[in-house]
């Protein structure tokens, strides 16, 4: 995904997620996306290159970093639980959408049930169906 598209795509996906909000607690150069006051995505520029930082499970984080040169440990975050996406590599829009959604769901799962804007398990299943329809494929479970 090209440098000018990565952050736009990630932000567009974050904006679709229930309860997500854009904040700037670290100044205008950092876009911080939160759900119920918990961070799930950060965007900034690193040496002039736009980056996206997302929460990830440790196993997924390790696998993603080994499979994609443009995914590195989370910039200024816990390196086991966060990843950084870099532009101009092999990341496609579908993967970016999936990673943003997974980051959001990891944070939502950690919230008390009463504060969750969605049930993470139900939302994840619905997203699989929506993604399949967007791609023109068969809907799982149909």
Short mmCIF file of C-alpha atoms in Angstrom, two decimals:
data_model
loop_
_atom_site.label_atom_id
_atom_site.label_comp_id
_atom_site.label_asym_id
_atom_site.label_seq_id
_atom_site.Cartn_x
_atom_site.Cartn_y
_atom_site.Cartn_z
CA UNK A 1 0.00 0.00 0.00
CA UNK A 2 1.37 3.39 -0.99
CA UNK A 3 2.45 5.89 1.64
CA UNK A 4 -0.49 8.23 1.07
CA UNK A 5 -3.02 5.39 1.35
CA UNK A 6 -1.96 3.50 4.49
CA UNK A 7 -3.12 5.98 7.12
CA UNK A 8 -6.20 6.96 5.11
CA UNK A 9 -7.29 3.33 4.84
CA UNK A 10 -6.63 2.60 8.53
CA UNK A 11 -8.47 5.76 9.62
CA UNK A 12 -11.45 4.98 7.37
CA UNK A 13 -11.72 1.50 8.90
CA UNK A 14 -11.39 2.87 12.45
CA UNK A 15 -14.13 5.41 11.76
CA UNK A 16 -16.51 2.54 10.88
CA UNK A 17 -16.06 0.81 14.24
CA UNK A 18 -18.73 1.35 16.92
CA UNK A 19 -17.61 3.65 19.72
CA UNK A 20 -14.29 4.55 18.08
CA UNK A 21 -13.11 8.12 18.51
CA UNK A 22 -10.17 10.15 17.22
CA UNK A 23 -8.19 12.08 19.85
CA UNK A 24 -4.94 14.04 19.95
CA UNK A 25 -3.56 13.65 23.50
CA UNK A 26 0.07 13.87 22.30
CA UNK A 27 -0.40 16.85 19.97
CA UNK A 28 -1.62 17.23 16.41
CA UNK A 29 1.16 15.06 14.96
CA UNK A 30 -0.34 11.94 16.62
CA UNK A 31 -3.80 10.61 15.69
CA UNK A 32 -4.89 8.37 18.56
CA UNK A 33 -7.97 6.20 18.07
CA UNK A 34 -9.70 4.98 21.22
CA UNK A 35 -12.70 2.91 22.17
CA UNK A 36 -14.12 3.75 25.61
CA UNK A 37 -10.93 5.70 26.44
CA UNK A 38 -8.62 2.77 25.56
CA UNK A 39 -6.15 3.13 22.68
CA UNK A 40 -6.38 0.68 19.78
CA UNK A 41 -4.59 2.61 16.99
CA UNK A 42 -2.04 5.39 16.66
CA UNK A 43 -0.87 7.22 13.53
CA UNK A 44 2.07 9.55 13.05
CA UNK A 45 5.07 10.06 10.80
CA UNK A 46 8.43 8.47 11.55
CA UNK A 47 11.33 10.13 9.72
CA UNK A 48 8.76 11.55 7.32
CA UNK A 49 7.12 8.19 6.62
CA UNK A 50 3.51 7.68 7.76
CA UNK A 51 3.06 4.76 10.16
CA UNK A 52 0.13 3.01 11.82
CA UNK A 53 0.58 1.36 15.23
CA UNK A 54 -1.92 -1.36 16.22
CA UNK A 55 -2.51 -3.74 19.11
CA UNK A 56 -1.91 -7.41 18.26
CA UNK A 57 -1.79 -10.67 20.17
CA UNK A 58 1.81 -11.79 20.83
CA UNK A 59 1.48 -14.87 18.57
CA UNK A 60 -0.09 -12.87 15.72
CA UNK A 61 2.43 -10.08 16.17
CA UNK A 62 5.36 -12.46 15.78
CA UNK A 63 3.83 -14.23 12.76
CA UNK A 64 2.96 -10.94 11.02
CA UNK A 65 6.46 -9.57 11.53
CA UNK A 66 8.03 -12.70 10.10
CA UNK A 67 5.66 -12.76 7.09
CA UNK A 68 5.74 -9.04 6.20
CA UNK A 69 8.82 -6.84 5.94
CA UNK A 70 6.60 -3.76 6.34
CA UNK A 71 5.30 -4.86 9.77
CA UNK A 72 7.68 -4.19 12.65
CA UNK A 73 7.39 -4.13 16.47
CA UNK A 74 5.17 -1.35 17.83
CA UNK A 75 6.82 2.05 17.77
CA UNK A 76 7.07 3.42 21.35
CA UNK A 77 4.82 0.58 22.56
CA UNK A 78 5.17 -2.88 24.10
CA UNK A 79 6.94 -4.80 21.34
CA UNK A 80 5.08 -8.08 22.07
CA UNK A 81 1.58 -6.59 21.99
CA UNK A 82 1.83 -3.87 19.34
CA UNK A 83 2.89 -3.74 15.69
CA UNK A 84 3.78 -0.92 13.32
CA UNK A 85 2.62 -0.89 9.69
CA UNK A 86 4.86 0.86 7.15
CA UNK A 87 3.85 2.01 3.65
CA UNK A 88 5.21 1.08 0.24
CA UNK A 89 5.31 -2.66 0.89
CA UNK A 90 3.04 -5.60 0.25
CA UNK A 91 0.21 -4.72 2.64
CA UNK A 92 -3.15 -4.67 0.91
CA UNK A 93 -6.33 -2.87 1.95
CA UNK A 94 -8.00 -6.04 3.18
CA UNK A 95 -5.13 -6.85 5.53
CA UNK A 96 -5.04 -3.29 6.88
CA UNK A 97 -8.80 -3.44 7.54
CA UNK A 98 -8.41 -6.82 9.26
CA UNK A 99 -5.54 -5.62 11.47
CA UNK A 100 -7.38 -2.45 12.52
CA UNK A 101 -10.49 -4.49 13.35
CA UNK A 102 -8.49 -7.06 15.30
CA UNK A 103 -6.76 -4.32 17.30
CA UNK A 104 -10.14 -2.79 18.13
CA UNK A 105 -11.58 -6.17 19.18
CA UNK A 106 -8.60 -6.94 21.41
CA UNK A 107 -9.23 -3.69 23.29
CA UNK A 108 -13.00 -4.22 23.44
CA UNK A 109 -12.48 -7.74 24.86
CA UNK A 110 -10.52 -6.21 27.74
CA UNK A 111 -13.34 -3.84 28.68
CA UNK A 112 -15.93 -4.69 31.32
CA UNK A 113 -18.99 -6.14 29.57
CA UNK A 114 -21.14 -3.16 30.52
CA UNK A 115 -18.74 -0.76 28.74
CA UNK A 116 -18.34 -2.73 25.50
CA UNK A 117 -19.90 -1.01 22.47
CA UNK A 118 -20.24 -4.46 20.81
CA UNK A 119 -19.97 -8.11 21.74
CA UNK A 120 -16.51 -8.91 20.32
CA UNK A 121 -17.39 -12.49 19.33
CA UNK A 122 -20.61 -11.53 17.53
CA UNK A 123 -18.96 -8.52 15.87
CA UNK A 124 -16.04 -10.62 14.62
CA UNK A 125 -18.42 -13.15 13.03
CA UNK A 126 -20.44 -10.36 11.40
CA UNK A 127 -17.24 -8.85 9.99
CA UNK A 128 -16.28 -12.14 8.35
CA UNK A 129 -19.64 -12.10 6.57
CA UNK A 130 -19.36 -8.44 5.56
CA UNK A 131 -15.81 -8.91 4.27
CA UNK A 132 -16.88 -11.91 2.21
CA UNK A 133 -19.72 -9.92 0.65
CA UNK A 134 -17.37 -7.00 -0.12
CA UNK A 135 -15.02 -9.36 -1.90
CA UNK A 136 -17.87 -10.98 -3.84
CA UNK A 137 -17.26 -14.39 -2.31
CA UNK A 138 -19.48 -16.89 -0.57
CA UNK A 139 -20.62 -15.93 2.90
CA UNK A 140 -19.38 -18.43 5.52
CA UNK A 141 -22.19 -20.23 7.34
CA UNK A 142 -24.73 -19.62 4.58
#
